[in-house]
Amino acid sequence: MEAESNTEKSVLSRINLFNQHVEEHKKWQRINPFSHYNVRDMPKQRIHKDQYGTAPAGSLSEKRAIQAQILSLQEILQLCGLINENGERQSADETAEVILRFGELFEMYNHISDKLLGTLLCARKHKFIDFEGETLFQGRDDKQSIRLLHPFEELKESILSKIESLRCILAEPVKQP
């Protein structure tokens, strides 16, 4: 008799586990926009303002976004280094402002990458460089000055610390809810 009740419990627990998986799958299919369920039956997602436009924490999308930020910062560092090496200093002082014309920079950077304008705009957003106007065009703005806003060593230290902090975030183990 006792063996029969143990097998009944075992079978019941497996049935309950299976039913639980079925319910979880049904819930997932209801919120999955690519399933066969009607979209109007889907529950409306509640997204807070600070979470809007960002990947869910711990997701593969978040990991890719951090990797993209690291790559972008590395390109900005390379760009600032190129401006520092080839630009004109306003005085003999090492901390003096460095300026390089867009046309010269375009010719040099074109051999490195085809993303000069995007990198320039991103570097200006982070307040590493500055130039007049909203955007620059080859030919039209060749004489436009691009200047480093801080000494290169200071910029390099700032960018490398940002990259290191992003790599630390990337290396953290994913926390399961």
Short mmCIF file of C-alpha atoms in Angstrom, two decimals:
data_model
loop_
_atom_site.label_atom_id
_atom_site.label_comp_id
_atom_site.label_asym_id
_atom_site.label_seq_id
_atom_site.Cartn_x
_atom_site.Cartn_y
_atom_site.Cartn_z
CA MET A 1 0.00 0.00 0.00
CA GLU A 2 2.75 2.39 0.92
CA ALA A 3 4.60 1.85 -2.38
CA GLU A 4 1.40 2.64 -4.26
CA SER A 5 0.95 5.97 -2.44
CA ASN A 6 4.59 6.96 -3.14
CA THR A 7 4.18 6.30 -6.85
CA GLU A 8 0.90 8.21 -6.85
CA LYS A 9 2.66 11.19 -5.21
CA SER A 10 5.50 10.94 -7.69
CA VAL A 11 3.12 10.84 -10.65
CA LEU A 12 1.02 13.70 -9.22
CA SER A 13 4.11 15.85 -8.65
CA ARG A 14 5.23 15.28 -12.25
CA ILE A 15 1.77 16.12 -13.55
CA ASN A 16 1.73 19.31 -11.46
CA LEU A 17 5.19 20.25 -12.70
CA PHE A 18 4.11 19.68 -16.30
CA ASN A 19 0.95 21.76 -15.78
CA GLN A 20 3.04 24.53 -14.25
CA HIS A 21 5.28 24.58 -17.34
CA VAL A 22 2.20 24.68 -19.57
CA GLU A 23 0.83 27.71 -17.69
CA GLU A 24 4.18 29.53 -17.87
CA HIS A 25 4.33 28.88 -21.60
CA LYS A 26 0.77 30.17 -22.07
CA LYS A 27 1.64 33.36 -20.16
CA TRP A 28 4.72 33.85 -22.31
CA GLN A 29 2.75 33.32 -25.51
CA ARG A 30 0.18 35.92 -24.42
CA ILE A 31 2.85 38.63 -24.13
CA ASN A 32 4.89 37.46 -27.12
CA PRO A 33 3.93 39.70 -30.06
CA PHE A 34 5.00 37.02 -32.55
CA SER A 35 2.69 34.30 -31.26
CA HIS A 36 -0.66 33.47 -32.82
CA TYR A 37 -2.65 35.23 -30.08
CA ASN A 38 -4.48 38.45 -30.86
CA VAL A 39 -2.42 41.57 -30.14
CA ARG A 40 -5.29 43.40 -28.45
CA ASP A 41 -5.44 40.61 -25.86
CA MET A 42 -1.85 41.29 -24.85
CA PRO A 43 -1.38 43.04 -21.53
CA LYS A 44 -0.05 46.59 -21.83
CA GLN A 45 3.54 46.88 -20.67
CA ARG A 46 4.31 49.38 -17.96
CA ILE A 47 7.61 51.10 -18.72
CA HIS A 48 8.99 53.78 -16.43
CA LYS A 49 10.59 56.88 -17.94
CA ASP A 50 14.09 55.94 -16.78
CA GLN A 51 13.77 52.46 -18.34
CA TYR A 52 12.37 53.63 -21.67
CA GLY A 53 14.73 52.90 -24.57
CA THR A 54 17.10 50.75 -22.52
CA ALA A 55 17.57 47.02 -22.65
CA PRO A 56 16.29 44.91 -19.76
CA ALA A 57 18.95 44.47 -17.08
CA GLY A 58 21.02 41.34 -17.55
CA SER A 59 19.81 40.73 -21.10
CA LEU A 60 21.95 39.99 -24.11
CA SER A 61 20.82 43.33 -25.58
CA GLU A 62 22.24 45.16 -22.57
CA LYS A 63 25.53 43.30 -22.97
CA ARG A 64 25.69 44.28 -26.65
CA ALA A 65 24.90 47.92 -25.80
CA ILE A 66 27.76 48.05 -23.30
CA GLN A 67 30.13 46.48 -25.85
CA ALA A 68 29.04 49.12 -28.38
CA GLN A 69 29.72 51.89 -25.84
CA ILE A 70 33.21 50.50 -25.23
CA LEU A 71 33.91 50.38 -28.97
CA SER A 72 32.61 53.93 -29.41
CA LEU A 73 34.82 55.24 -26.60
CA GLN A 74 37.85 53.48 -28.10
CA GLU A 75 37.16 55.17 -31.45
CA ILE A 76 36.83 58.55 -29.70
CA LEU A 77 40.16 57.97 -27.96
CA GLN A 78 41.79 57.14 -31.30
CA LEU A 79 40.26 60.27 -32.87
CA CYS A 80 41.44 62.53 -30.02
CA GLY A 81 44.91 60.98 -30.27
CA LEU A 82 45.00 61.72 -34.00
CA ILE A 83 43.95 65.33 -33.40
CA ASN A 84 46.58 65.66 -30.65
CA GLU A 85 49.40 64.21 -32.80
CA ASN A 86 48.63 66.11 -36.01
CA GLY A 87 46.99 69.29 -34.75
CA GLU A 88 48.51 72.71 -34.19
CA ARG A 89 49.16 73.81 -30.62
CA GLN A 90 48.21 77.39 -29.79
CA SER A 91 51.40 77.73 -27.72
CA ALA A 92 54.49 75.68 -26.85
CA ASP A 93 52.85 74.52 -23.62
CA GLU A 94 51.84 70.82 -23.56
CA THR A 95 48.47 71.73 -22.01
CA ALA A 96 47.71 74.24 -24.78
CA GLU A 97 44.65 73.92 -26.97
CA VAL A 98 45.15 71.68 -30.02
CA ILE A 99 43.34 72.52 -33.27
CA LEU A 100 43.09 70.53 -36.52
CA ARG A 101 41.18 71.45 -39.68
CA PHE A 102 38.34 69.12 -40.70
CA GLY A 103 39.72 68.61 -44.23
CA GLU A 104 43.09 67.38 -42.92
CA LEU A 105 41.41 65.18 -40.33
CA PHE A 106 39.08 63.73 -42.95
CA GLU A 107 42.01 62.74 -45.19
CA MET A 108 43.87 61.08 -42.28
CA TYR A 109 40.89 59.40 -40.65
CA ASN A 110 39.43 58.12 -43.92
CA HIS A 111 42.21 55.49 -43.99
CA ILE A 112 41.28 54.35 -40.46
CA SER A 113 37.48 54.33 -40.49
CA ASP A 114 34.49 55.58 -42.45
CA LYS A 115 32.68 56.75 -39.31
CA LEU A 116 34.42 60.11 -38.79
CA LEU A 117 31.36 62.31 -38.50
CA GLY A 118 29.55 59.99 -36.09
CA THR A 119 32.66 59.75 -33.94
CA LEU A 120 33.09 63.54 -34.00
CA LEU A 121 29.48 64.10 -32.94
CA CYS A 122 29.79 61.53 -30.16
CA ALA A 123 33.06 63.08 -28.94
CA ARG A 124 31.40 66.51 -28.91
CA LYS A 125 28.43 65.10 -26.98
CA HIS A 126 30.87 63.83 -24.32
CA LYS A 127 32.57 67.28 -24.34
CA PHE A 128 35.97 66.01 -25.51
CA ILE A 129 36.12 68.17 -28.66
CA ASP A 130 34.32 71.16 -30.12
CA PHE A 131 33.62 72.62 -33.56
CA GLU A 132 31.23 75.21 -34.98
CA GLY A 133 27.98 74.18 -36.58
CA GLU A 134 25.73 71.22 -36.14
CA THR A 135 27.53 68.89 -38.55
CA LEU A 136 30.47 69.00 -40.95
CA PHE A 137 30.55 68.17 -44.66
CA GLN A 138 33.55 67.20 -46.75
CA GLY A 139 34.49 69.97 -49.16
CA ARG A 140 32.23 72.61 -47.65
CA ASP A 141 33.71 72.58 -44.13
CA ASP A 142 37.32 71.58 -44.85
CA LYS A 143 38.63 74.76 -43.19
CA GLN A 144 36.48 74.31 -40.08
CA SER A 145 38.57 73.99 -36.88
CA ILE A 146 38.15 71.03 -34.56
CA ARG A 147 39.70 71.53 -31.14
CA LEU A 148 40.37 69.37 -28.12
CA LEU A 149 38.67 70.88 -25.07
CA HIS A 150 41.17 69.41 -22.58
CA PRO A 151 44.81 68.25 -22.69
CA PHE A 152 45.08 64.85 -24.37
CA GLU A 153 46.45 63.05 -21.30
CA GLU A 154 43.44 64.24 -19.30
CA LEU A 155 41.06 63.09 -22.04
CA LYS A 156 42.84 59.75 -22.33
CA GLU A 157 42.60 59.16 -18.58
CA SER A 158 38.90 60.05 -18.56
CA ILE A 159 38.04 57.83 -21.54
CA LEU A 160 40.07 54.88 -20.26
CA SER A 161 38.38 55.10 -16.84
CA LYS A 162 34.95 55.04 -18.54
CA ILE A 163 35.99 52.03 -20.61
CA GLU A 164 37.26 50.23 -17.51
CA SER A 165 34.03 50.89 -15.59
CA LEU A 166 31.99 49.54 -18.52
CA ARG A 167 34.18 46.44 -18.68
CA CYS A 168 33.57 45.89 -14.95
CA ILE A 169 29.82 46.08 -15.55
CA LEU A 170 30.20 43.63 -18.42
CA ALA A 171 32.19 41.21 -16.25
CA GLU A 172 29.61 41.15 -13.43
CA PRO A 173 27.67 37.90 -13.23
CA VAL A 174 24.05 38.09 -14.30
CA LYS A 175 21.67 38.20 -11.33
CA GLN A 176 18.66 35.94 -11.74
CA PRO A 177 15.38 37.37 -10.37
#
